[in-house]
Tab-separated table of C-alpha atoms in Angstrom:
chain	number	residue	atom	x	y	z
A	1	MET	CA	82.456	99.445	97.440
A	2	ASN	CA	80.025	96.690	98.388
A	3	LYS	CA	77.933	96.604	101.525
A	4	MET	CA	80.328	94.304	103.337
A	5	THR	CA	83.176	96.771	102.819
A	6	TYR	CA	81.156	99.566	104.397
A	7	ILE	CA	80.300	97.330	107.347
A	8	ILE	CA	83.985	96.531	107.947
A	9	ILE	CA	84.853	100.229	107.818
A	10	GLY	CA	82.024	100.947	110.231
A	11	ILE	CA	83.218	98.240	112.612
A	12	ILE	CA	86.667	99.812	112.775
A	13	VAL	CA	85.153	103.231	113.492
A	14	ILE	CA	82.993	101.778	116.283
A	15	GLY	CA	86.042	100.113	117.790
A	16	VAL	CA	87.949	103.367	117.800
A	17	ILE	CA	85.062	105.199	119.459
A	18	PHE	CA	84.623	102.677	122.269
A	19	PHE	CA	88.213	101.800	123.010
A	20	LEU	CA	90.326	104.807	122.067
A	21	THR	CA	90.250	106.176	125.588
A	22	LYS	CA	91.915	102.968	126.789
A	23	ASN	CA	94.883	103.271	124.421
A	24	SER	CA	98.228	104.877	124.756
A	25	LYS	CA	99.322	107.262	121.975
A	26	PRO	CA	98.577	105.578	118.616
A	27	GLN	CA	101.286	104.747	116.169
A	28	SER	CA	101.655	106.687	112.946
A	29	SER	CA	101.220	104.709	109.775
A	30	GLN	CA	102.613	105.044	106.285
A	31	ASP	CA	101.248	101.700	105.196
A	32	GLU	CA	99.819	101.166	101.743
A	33	PHE	CA	96.544	99.423	100.998
A	34	PHE	CA	96.554	96.113	99.153
A	35	ILE	CA	93.787	94.696	96.969
A	36	SER	CA	94.303	90.988	96.521
A	37	THR	CA	92.608	87.620	96.134
A	38	VAL	CA	92.427	85.023	98.895
A	39	SER	CA	95.254	83.025	97.334
A	40	GLN	CA	97.411	86.139	96.972
A	41	SER	CA	96.853	86.989	100.638
A	42	ALA	CA	97.813	83.432	101.599
A	43	ASP	CA	101.005	83.669	99.527
A	44	ARG	CA	101.782	87.010	101.096
A	45	ILE	CA	101.706	85.756	104.685
A	46	GLU	CA	103.498	82.524	103.705
A	47	LYS	CA	106.422	84.487	102.290
A	48	LEU	CA	106.617	86.397	105.565
A	49	GLY	CA	106.593	83.171	107.575
A	50	LEU	CA	103.345	84.115	109.300
A	51	ASN	CA	101.255	81.191	108.069
A	52	LYS	CA	102.103	78.513	110.657
A	53	PRO	CA	100.512	78.949	114.089
A	54	SER	CA	102.248	77.512	117.127
A	55	GLU	CA	99.181	75.433	118.066
A	56	ASP	CA	95.766	74.451	116.734
A	57	VAL	CA	92.743	75.286	118.873
A	58	SER	CA	90.367	75.707	115.941
A	59	HIS	CA	87.885	73.440	117.739
A	60	ILE	CA	86.833	76.596	119.597
A	61	LEU	CA	85.347	77.750	116.278
A	62	ASP	CA	83.567	74.488	115.534
A	63	ASP	CA	80.745	75.302	113.108
A	64	SER	CA	78.528	72.644	114.692
A	65	GLN	CA	77.983	75.034	117.602
A	66	ILE	CA	76.033	77.362	115.315
A	67	GLN	CA	72.420	76.657	114.367
A	68	ILE	CA	71.934	78.047	110.879
A	69	PRO	CA	68.561	77.840	109.113
A	70	ILE	CA	68.528	75.674	106.015
A	71	VAL	CA	68.339	77.824	102.899
A	72	THR	CA	66.114	76.367	100.220
A	73	LEU	CA	67.471	76.509	96.707
A	74	LYS	CA	66.186	79.527	94.833
A	75	GLU	CA	64.614	79.265	91.422
A	76	GLU	CA	66.921	79.809	88.487
A	77	LYS	CA	64.800	82.715	87.322
A	78	VAL	CA	65.466	85.069	90.238
A	79	GLU	CA	63.586	88.376	90.142
A	80	TYR	CA	64.731	91.606	91.775
A	81	LYS	CA	62.092	94.255	92.301
A	82	ALA	CA	61.477	97.260	94.522
A	83	ASP	CA	60.151	96.534	98.023
A	84	PRO	CA	57.240	98.795	99.111
A	85	ASN	CA	57.908	97.954	102.758
A	86	ARG	CA	61.262	99.734	102.743
A	87	GLU	CA	61.223	101.859	99.585
A	88	TRP	CA	59.122	104.614	98.052
A	89	ILE	CA	58.543	103.507	94.472
A	90	ILE	CA	58.185	105.759	91.451
A	91	GLU	CA	57.100	103.996	88.277
A	92	LEU	CA	58.096	105.331	84.880
A	93	THR	CA	55.354	104.127	82.555
A	94	ILE	CA	56.711	103.555	79.069
A	95	PRO	CA	54.199	104.006	76.190
A	96	ASN	CA	52.761	100.696	74.968
A	97	GLY	CA	54.855	98.887	72.428
A	98	THR	CA	58.026	100.826	73.176
A	99	THR	CA	61.106	100.053	75.248
A	100	ILE	CA	64.162	101.805	76.617
A	101	LYS	CA	67.770	100.711	76.212
A	102	GLN	CA	70.081	100.327	79.197
A	103	LYS	CA	72.468	102.795	77.555
A	104	LYS	CA	69.732	105.441	77.667
A	105	LEU	CA	69.061	104.652	81.326
A	106	TYR	CA	72.701	105.338	82.130
A	107	GLU	CA	72.266	108.753	80.511
A	108	LEU	CA	69.022	109.422	82.368
A	109	PHE	CA	70.401	108.290	85.722
A	110	ASP	CA	73.922	109.638	85.381
A	111	TYR	CA	76.633	110.244	87.974
A	112	GLU	CA	74.974	113.438	89.191
A	113	TRP	CA	71.711	111.566	89.820
A	114	ARG	CA	73.448	108.678	91.557
A	115	THR	CA	75.334	111.009	93.921
A	116	SER	CA	72.524	113.480	94.668
A	117	PHE	CA	69.412	111.288	94.433
A	118	THR	CA	70.160	107.983	96.164
A	119	SER	CA	67.977	105.269	94.657
A	120	THR	CA	67.919	101.869	92.982
A	121	ILE	CA	66.751	101.540	89.383
A	122	PHE	CA	64.839	98.355	88.552
A	123	GLY	CA	63.748	97.339	85.079
A	124	HIS	CA	61.454	94.703	83.579
A	125	SER	CA	63.066	92.829	80.707
A	126	PRO	CA	60.591	91.750	77.995
A	127	GLU	CA	63.077	89.167	76.733
A	128	ASP	CA	63.670	87.532	80.139
A	129	GLU	CA	60.162	88.336	81.417
A	130	ARG	CA	61.466	89.349	84.813
A	131	TRP	CA	62.435	92.342	86.949
A	132	THR	CA	66.091	92.972	87.717
A	133	TYR	CA	68.660	95.673	88.561
A	134	ALA	CA	68.609	97.771	85.404
A	135	LEU	CA	72.033	99.369	85.838
A	136	ALA	CA	73.985	96.239	86.709
A	137	GLY	CA	76.883	95.253	84.490
A	138	ASP	CA	75.376	91.945	83.367
A	139	ALA	CA	71.772	93.192	83.161
A	140	PRO	CA	69.581	92.946	80.030
A	141	GLU	CA	69.904	95.712	77.453
A	142	THR	CA	66.188	96.470	76.943
A	143	TYR	CA	63.286	97.271	79.339
A	144	ASP	CA	59.570	97.923	78.992
A	145	GLN	CA	58.938	99.016	82.606
A	146	ILE	CA	61.092	101.026	85.047
A	147	GLN	CA	60.930	101.494	88.823
A	148	VAL	CA	62.868	104.108	90.780
A	149	ALA	CA	63.117	102.858	94.370
A	150	ILE	CA	64.049	105.344	97.101
A	151	GLY	CA	65.053	103.655	100.340
A	152	PHE	CA	63.326	105.075	103.400
A	153	LEU	CA	66.521	104.751	105.435
A	154	ASP	CA	68.544	106.430	102.688
A	155	VAL	CA	66.371	109.543	102.911
A	156	PHE	CA	65.334	109.617	106.567
A	157	ASN	CA	67.876	108.581	109.197
A	158	ASP	CA	69.779	109.872	112.226
A	159	GLU	CA	71.408	112.590	110.111
A	160	ASN	CA	68.121	113.653	108.516
A	161	PRO	CA	65.202	112.887	110.875
A	162	SER	CA	62.999	115.645	109.427
A	163	PHE	CA	60.408	113.386	107.683
A	164	ASP	CA	59.769	116.299	105.337
A	165	ALA	CA	57.773	115.423	102.206
A	166	GLN	CA	60.007	117.816	100.273
A	167	GLU	CA	62.785	115.239	100.563
A	168	LEU	CA	60.685	112.932	98.380
A	169	LYS	CA	59.139	115.594	96.180
A	170	ARG	CA	62.550	116.657	94.898
A	171	TYR	CA	62.889	113.244	93.177
A	172	ILE	CA	59.741	113.929	91.170
A	173	ILE	CA	60.901	117.423	90.232
A	174	GLU	CA	64.269	116.139	89.067
A	175	LEU	CA	62.747	113.223	87.138
A	176	LYS	CA	60.421	115.541	85.218
A	177	LYS	CA	63.359	117.749	84.326
A	178	ARG	CA	65.465	114.828	83.134
A	179	LEU	CA	62.696	113.163	81.130
A	180	LYS	CA	62.100	116.442	79.309
A	181	LYS	CA	65.821	116.900	78.655
A	182	HIS	CA	66.087	113.431	77.103
A	183	SER	CA	62.775	113.760	75.188
A	184	LEU	CA	61.241	110.754	76.943
A	185	ALA	CA	57.429	110.715	77.003
A	186	PHE	CA	57.200	108.592	80.139
A	187	GLU	CA	54.442	109.006	82.707
A	188	ILE	CA	55.577	109.410	86.303
A	189	LYS	CA	53.439	107.439	88.738
A	190	GLU	CA	53.815	107.419	92.525
A	191	THR	CA	52.756	104.001	93.828
A	192	GLU	CA	51.788	105.528	97.183
A	193	SER	CA	51.465	109.011	98.617
A	194	LYS	CA	54.421	110.802	100.125
A	195	GLU	CA	52.534	110.960	103.418
A	196	SER	CA	52.104	107.177	103.480
A	197	ALA	CA	55.774	106.687	102.629
A	198	ILE	CA	56.825	109.012	105.437
A	199	GLU	CA	54.759	107.053	107.969
A	200	LYS	CA	56.506	103.859	106.852
A	201	SER	CA	59.825	105.684	107.094
A	202	LYS	CA	59.165	106.672	110.704
A	203	GLN	CA	58.506	103.058	111.663
A	204	LEU	CA	61.540	101.784	109.773
A	205	VAL	CA	63.853	104.412	111.272
A	206	LYS	CA	62.537	103.518	114.722
A	207	LEU	CA	63.242	99.818	114.164
A	208	ASN	CA	66.671	100.623	112.772
A	209	GLN	CA	67.570	102.662	115.837
A	210	LEU	CA	66.264	99.953	118.162
A	211	PHE	CA	67.977	96.962	116.575
A	212	ASP	CA	71.031	98.172	114.667
A	213	LYS	CA	73.225	96.880	117.487
A	214	GLY	CA	76.440	94.935	117.676
A	215	ILE	CA	78.390	92.807	120.120
A	216	LEU	CA	81.706	94.443	121.070
A	217	ILE	CA	84.112	92.833	123.520
A	218	GLY	CA	87.661	94.037	124.050
A	219	LEU	CA	90.839	92.457	125.362
A	220	GLN	CA	92.815	95.374	126.778
A	221	SER	CA	96.542	95.356	127.518
A	222	ASP	CA	98.074	97.428	130.307
A	223	ASN	CA	100.727	98.474	127.804
A	224	ARG	CA	100.827	96.772	124.409
A	225	PHE	CA	100.578	93.237	123.148
A	226	ASP	CA	103.409	91.824	121.080
A	227	GLY	CA	102.169	91.962	117.495
A	228	ARG	CA	103.822	88.709	116.431
A	229	GLU	CA	102.224	86.887	119.354
A	230	VAL	CA	98.822	88.430	118.608
A	231	TRP	CA	99.058	87.199	115.006
A	232	ASP	CA	99.995	83.707	116.196
A	233	VAL	CA	97.172	83.583	118.755
A	234	LEU	CA	94.516	84.627	116.234
A	235	GLN	CA	95.794	82.123	113.691
A	236	SER	CA	95.909	79.387	116.330
A	237	LEU	CA	92.199	80.018	116.875
A	238	GLY	CA	91.615	79.299	113.208
A	239	LEU	CA	90.593	82.855	112.317
A	240	ASN	CA	91.252	83.912	108.731
A	241	TRP	CA	93.103	87.104	107.922
A	242	GLY	CA	91.512	88.781	104.916
A	243	ASP	CA	88.731	91.306	104.205
A	244	GLY	CA	89.666	94.753	105.421
A	245	ASP	CA	92.974	93.335	106.750
A	246	LEU	CA	91.061	92.029	109.753
A	247	PHE	CA	90.752	88.527	111.190
A	248	HIS	CA	87.421	86.775	110.659
A	249	TRP	CA	85.517	83.672	111.606
A	250	ASN	CA	83.980	83.130	108.202
A	251	ASN	CA	80.429	81.954	107.650
A	252	ASN	CA	80.545	79.171	105.061
A	253	SER	CA	76.764	78.929	104.686
A	254	ASP	CA	74.477	80.836	102.317
A	255	TYR	CA	72.606	82.401	105.225
A	256	ALA	CA	73.295	85.771	106.894
A	257	SER	CA	76.535	87.751	106.912
A	258	ASP	CA	79.776	86.484	105.350
A	259	GLN	CA	81.461	86.485	108.770
A	260	HIS	CA	80.292	85.228	112.157
A	261	PHE	CA	82.573	87.713	113.913
A	262	SER	CA	85.655	89.796	113.216
A	263	VAL	CA	88.699	90.953	115.189
A	264	TRP	CA	90.332	94.362	114.889
A	265	THR	CA	92.006	96.929	117.146
A	266	SER	CA	91.598	100.608	117.951
A	267	THR	CA	95.356	101.019	117.767
A	268	GLU	CA	96.214	102.863	114.562
A	269	PRO	CA	95.523	101.955	111.782
A	270	GLY	CA	92.799	99.654	113.202
A	271	TYR	CA	93.696	96.608	111.117
A	272	PHE	CA	96.601	94.172	110.741
A	273	LEU	CA	99.163	94.438	107.947
A	274	PRO	CA	101.432	91.365	108.002
A	275	GLU	CA	104.473	93.385	106.921
A	276	GLN	CA	104.073	95.662	109.946
A	277	ILE	CA	103.548	92.665	112.231
A	278	LYS	CA	106.691	91.004	110.843
A	279	SER	CA	108.803	94.132	111.312
A	280	GLY	CA	107.571	94.619	114.888
A	281	ASN	CA	105.997	97.988	114.097
A	282	MET	CA	102.430	96.921	114.947
A	283	ASN	CA	101.931	96.093	118.625
A	284	PRO	CA	98.254	96.712	119.460
A	285	ALA	CA	97.063	97.989	122.811
A	286	ASN	CA	93.883	95.949	122.485
A	287	LEU	CA	91.915	93.474	120.432
A	288	VAL	CA	88.256	94.126	119.672
A	289	PHE	CA	85.932	91.218	118.882
A	290	GLY	CA	82.566	92.003	117.370
A	291	PHE	CA	79.667	91.346	115.026
A	292	SER	CA	76.364	92.876	113.934
A	293	ILE	CA	73.454	91.261	115.793
A	294	PRO	CA	70.749	91.637	113.105
A	295	ARG	CA	73.123	90.353	110.384
A	296	SER	CA	74.231	87.317	112.394
A	297	ALA	CA	73.205	83.761	111.490
A	298	ASP	CA	72.843	82.771	115.154
A	299	PRO	CA	73.639	85.660	117.535
A	300	MET	CA	73.339	83.695	120.797
A	301	ASN	CA	75.700	80.894	119.838
A	302	VAL	CA	78.077	83.169	117.945
A	303	TYR	CA	78.283	85.233	121.126
A	304	ARG	CA	79.215	82.152	123.161
A	305	VAL	CA	81.931	81.154	120.705
A	306	LEU	CA	83.230	84.710	120.606
A	307	VAL	CA	83.506	84.815	124.401
A	308	ASN	CA	85.428	81.520	124.437
A	309	SER	CA	87.730	82.946	121.766
A	310	VAL	CA	88.432	86.052	123.847
A	311	LYS	CA	89.148	83.888	126.901
A	312	TYR	CA	91.657	81.837	124.901
A	313	CYS	CA	93.375	85.022	123.751
A	314	GLN	CA	93.475	86.288	127.331
A	315	LYS	CA	95.053	83.031	128.460
A	316	ARG	CA	97.794	83.424	125.863
A	317	LEU	CA	98.275	87.199	125.889
A	318	GLY	CA	97.083	88.411	129.287
A	319	GLY	CA	95.103	91.623	129.531
A	320	GLU	CA	91.631	92.491	130.813
A	321	ILE	CA	88.332	91.610	129.122
A	322	ILE	CA	86.167	94.734	128.877
A	323	ASN	CA	82.777	95.716	127.453
A	324	ARG	CA	82.036	98.413	124.877
A	325	ASN	CA	82.263	101.110	127.564
A	326	GLY	CA	85.692	100.017	128.753
A	327	GLU	CA	84.257	98.472	131.944
A	328	PRO	CA	84.867	94.917	133.243
A	329	PHE	CA	83.020	92.413	131.059
A	330	ASN	CA	79.987	90.650	132.561
A	331	GLU	CA	79.351	87.562	130.437
A	332	GLN	CA	75.929	86.598	131.814
A	333	LEU	CA	74.556	90.130	131.852
A	334	GLU	CA	75.448	90.680	128.196
A	335	LEU	CA	73.985	87.291	127.294
A	336	MET	CA	70.694	88.224	128.963
A	337	GLU	CA	70.629	91.598	127.192
A	338	LEU	CA	71.329	89.897	123.867
A	339	ALA	CA	68.516	87.388	124.409
A	340	GLU	CA	66.075	90.213	125.194
A	341	LEU	CA	67.113	92.171	122.103
A	342	ILE	CA	66.631	89.116	119.857
A	343	LYS	CA	63.181	88.529	121.386
A	344	GLN	CA	62.203	92.134	120.623
A	345	MET	CA	63.486	91.740	117.076
A	346	ASN	CA	61.453	88.570	116.561
A	347	ASP	CA	58.363	90.265	118.020
A	348	ASN	CA	58.764	92.949	115.355
A	349	GLY	CA	59.176	90.431	112.541
A	350	ILE	CA	62.929	90.877	112.157
A	351	ILE	CA	64.767	87.558	112.174
A	352	PRO	CA	68.550	87.860	112.603
A	353	GLY	CA	70.384	86.842	109.432
A	354	SER	CA	67.257	86.846	107.250
A	355	ASP	CA	67.188	88.602	103.883
A	356	ASN	CA	64.976	91.260	105.403
A	357	ALA	CA	67.474	91.918	108.210
A	358	LEU	CA	70.395	92.041	105.777
A	359	MET	CA	68.574	94.647	103.686
A	360	LEU	CA	67.695	96.791	106.690
A	361	TYR	CA	70.990	96.621	108.540
């Protein structure tokens, strides 16, 4: 699964955590998962008669309200290389005049390595004269330099806050074993000490804990909303049903996350299947609107649009607008807290929506 898929799954989990206590008993679900293209999804809801909203208030989602930085066109010869600011880098020095085939790299870094030793393998292609992801499907077949990049946040995080050098040393031990097994006379070189890497890890983990935040606003029903009406309201807003079977306000620019915000529910199963909506078997107890702050193109203005979207839904559906803790929503207070968080992020060199933020969060 790609990173966006994991984020969507995480969003649903967060929604369940914050709003489950507000729900009545969740529905059971025997629904199947569907993997489809955008056009197939559109055909699917058209056949069910769920493609024509009763009104058009898509002006609420006017893109002109968002200030997105202009992305300069990247050079054709894009290079992908390990980042010492967020990764501990081990170089495998190949003897002069020799190379290694991608096929051999797949053997060296097999399934067992990929599951037990989380890392990214970069390679320098002598033909293309650039660094790239060595194990990608469309990557070059031959390399004369290799980097093994171990993400600080992959090793040290909330689940493993030990900052024990042994966590890094085990990569070296395993690499030596594998190189010997495959008769590869490569030199293993650590680009910086484990102690230095751990100090960077501590700072990165701290920043991640401080700024890995999201906006979560709920519209809570006293009982349950009518699923058909919910579908109509979200479509009237101009939201697109798609990834993860959620509704999204899509970001059509090349900057930041693919979505400005998403809508889901903590009512089982957490997402919206049109067949269940059509049959009347999905009547959510709430709607949850949210987005990741560090991955957002323009958190302040996206927040304002999101709030207006929730208010429109409340006007149509009723219910109470609540915060992440299930308490009455205070629009100005949350706006002030968001502004302060963004200021702190900027002070620490983390710009929401930037490539750096997308890599870290």
